[in-house]
mmCIF file of C-alpha atoms in Angstrom:
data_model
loop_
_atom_site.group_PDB
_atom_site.id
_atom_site.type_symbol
_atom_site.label_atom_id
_atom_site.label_comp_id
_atom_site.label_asym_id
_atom_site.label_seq_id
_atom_site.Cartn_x
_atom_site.Cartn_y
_atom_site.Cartn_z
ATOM 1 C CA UNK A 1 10.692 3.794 14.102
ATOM 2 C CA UNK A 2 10.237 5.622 10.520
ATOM 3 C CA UNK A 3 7.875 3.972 8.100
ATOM 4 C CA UNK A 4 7.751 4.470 4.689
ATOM 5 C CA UNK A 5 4.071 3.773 2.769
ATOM 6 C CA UNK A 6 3.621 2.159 -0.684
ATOM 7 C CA UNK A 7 0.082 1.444 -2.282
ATOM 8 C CA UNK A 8 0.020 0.064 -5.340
ATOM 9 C CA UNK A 9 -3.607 0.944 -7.099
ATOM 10 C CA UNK A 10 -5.199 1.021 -9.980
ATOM 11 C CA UNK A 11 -8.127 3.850 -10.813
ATOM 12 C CA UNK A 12 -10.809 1.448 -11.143
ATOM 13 C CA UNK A 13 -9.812 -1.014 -7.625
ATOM 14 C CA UNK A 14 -12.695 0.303 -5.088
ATOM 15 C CA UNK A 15 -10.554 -1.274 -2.045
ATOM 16 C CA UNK A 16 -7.785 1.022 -3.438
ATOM 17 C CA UNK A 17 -9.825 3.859 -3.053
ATOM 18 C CA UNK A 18 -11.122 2.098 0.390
ATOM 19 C CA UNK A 19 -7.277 1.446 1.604
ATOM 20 C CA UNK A 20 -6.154 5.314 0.865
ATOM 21 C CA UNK A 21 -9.334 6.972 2.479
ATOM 22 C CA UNK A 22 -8.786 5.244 5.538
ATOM 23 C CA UNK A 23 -4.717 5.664 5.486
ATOM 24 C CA UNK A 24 -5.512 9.740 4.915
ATOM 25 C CA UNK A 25 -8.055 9.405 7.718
ATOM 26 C CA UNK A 26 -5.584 7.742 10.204
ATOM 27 C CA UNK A 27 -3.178 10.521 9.301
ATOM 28 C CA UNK A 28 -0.760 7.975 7.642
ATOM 29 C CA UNK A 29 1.490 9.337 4.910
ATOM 30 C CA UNK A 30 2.229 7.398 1.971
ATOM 31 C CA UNK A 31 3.527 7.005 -1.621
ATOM 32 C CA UNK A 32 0.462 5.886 -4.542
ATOM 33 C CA UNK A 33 2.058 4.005 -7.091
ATOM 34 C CA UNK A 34 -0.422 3.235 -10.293
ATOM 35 C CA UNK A 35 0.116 0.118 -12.333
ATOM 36 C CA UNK A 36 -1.665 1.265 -15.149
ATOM 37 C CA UNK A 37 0.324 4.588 -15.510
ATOM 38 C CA UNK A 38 3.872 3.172 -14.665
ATOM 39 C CA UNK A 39 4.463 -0.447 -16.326
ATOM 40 C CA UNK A 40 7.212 -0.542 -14.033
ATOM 41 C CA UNK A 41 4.924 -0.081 -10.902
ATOM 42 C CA UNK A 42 3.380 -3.348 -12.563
ATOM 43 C CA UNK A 43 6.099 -5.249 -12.699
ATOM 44 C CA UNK A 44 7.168 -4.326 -9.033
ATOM 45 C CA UNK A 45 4.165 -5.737 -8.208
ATOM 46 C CA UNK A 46 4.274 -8.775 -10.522
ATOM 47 C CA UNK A 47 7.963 -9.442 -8.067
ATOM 48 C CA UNK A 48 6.216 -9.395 -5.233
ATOM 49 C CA UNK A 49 4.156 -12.065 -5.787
ATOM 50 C CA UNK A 50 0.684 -10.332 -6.230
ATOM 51 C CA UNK A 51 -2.122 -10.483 -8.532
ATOM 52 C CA UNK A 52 -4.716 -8.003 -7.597
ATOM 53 C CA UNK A 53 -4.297 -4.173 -5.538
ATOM 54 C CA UNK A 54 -4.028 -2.842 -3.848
ATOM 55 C CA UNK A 55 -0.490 -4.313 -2.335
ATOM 56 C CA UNK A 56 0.944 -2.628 0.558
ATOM 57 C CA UNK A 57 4.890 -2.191 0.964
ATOM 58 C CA UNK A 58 5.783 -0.818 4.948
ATOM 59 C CA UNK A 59 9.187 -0.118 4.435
ATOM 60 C CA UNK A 60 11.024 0.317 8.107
ATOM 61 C CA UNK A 61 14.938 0.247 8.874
ATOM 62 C CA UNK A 62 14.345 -3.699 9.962
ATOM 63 C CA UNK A 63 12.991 -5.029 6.631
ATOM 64 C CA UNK A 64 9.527 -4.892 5.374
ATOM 65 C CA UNK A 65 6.299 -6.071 4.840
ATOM 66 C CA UNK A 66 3.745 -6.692 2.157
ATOM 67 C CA UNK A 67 -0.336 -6.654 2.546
ATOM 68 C CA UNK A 68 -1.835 -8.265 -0.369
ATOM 69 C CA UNK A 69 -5.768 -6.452 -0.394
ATOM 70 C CA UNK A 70 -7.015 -4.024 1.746
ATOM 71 C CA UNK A 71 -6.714 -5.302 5.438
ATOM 72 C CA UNK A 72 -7.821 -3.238 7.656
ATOM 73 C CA UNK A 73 -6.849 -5.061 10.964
ATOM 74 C CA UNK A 74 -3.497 -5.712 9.377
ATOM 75 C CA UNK A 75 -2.360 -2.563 8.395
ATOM 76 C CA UNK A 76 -3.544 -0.642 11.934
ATOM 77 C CA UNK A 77 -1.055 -3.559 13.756
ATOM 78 C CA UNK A 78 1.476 -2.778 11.415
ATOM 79 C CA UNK A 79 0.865 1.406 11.422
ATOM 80 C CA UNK A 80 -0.767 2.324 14.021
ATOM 81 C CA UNK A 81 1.781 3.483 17.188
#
């Protein structure tokens, strides 16, 4: 099943910088989106109900799901094959 990657960051979140090491290290593709840069990235975050980064979007053909924070354990059930 295709999954598409969101992370919403910020420059100065260190478990931004945390989540996307270890996404590039696990050889997991995905799309940054910046909150500061793009006030609509911030307000796509704002909708989903978050008040921090980074936030998470796995996007499959079945729906999708949102990690709030950098959760490691989470994210390698959801990615991981």
């Amino acid at each position: 099943m295709e999954k598409k990657v969101i992370i919403y960051t910020q420059e100065t979140c260190p478990p931004c910088f945390a989540e996307k090491e270890w996404l590039k290290a696990n050889d997991i593709p995905f799309e940054e989106r910046d909150i500061r840069k793009t006030p609509a990235h911030m307000q796509e975050v704002i909708d989903l109900g978050a008040s921090a980064t980074p936030v998470t979007v796995i996007e499959t053909t079945e729906g999708k799901e949102v990690v709030m924070g950098f959760q490691e354990d989470e994210l390698s059930r959801l990615l991981k094959k």
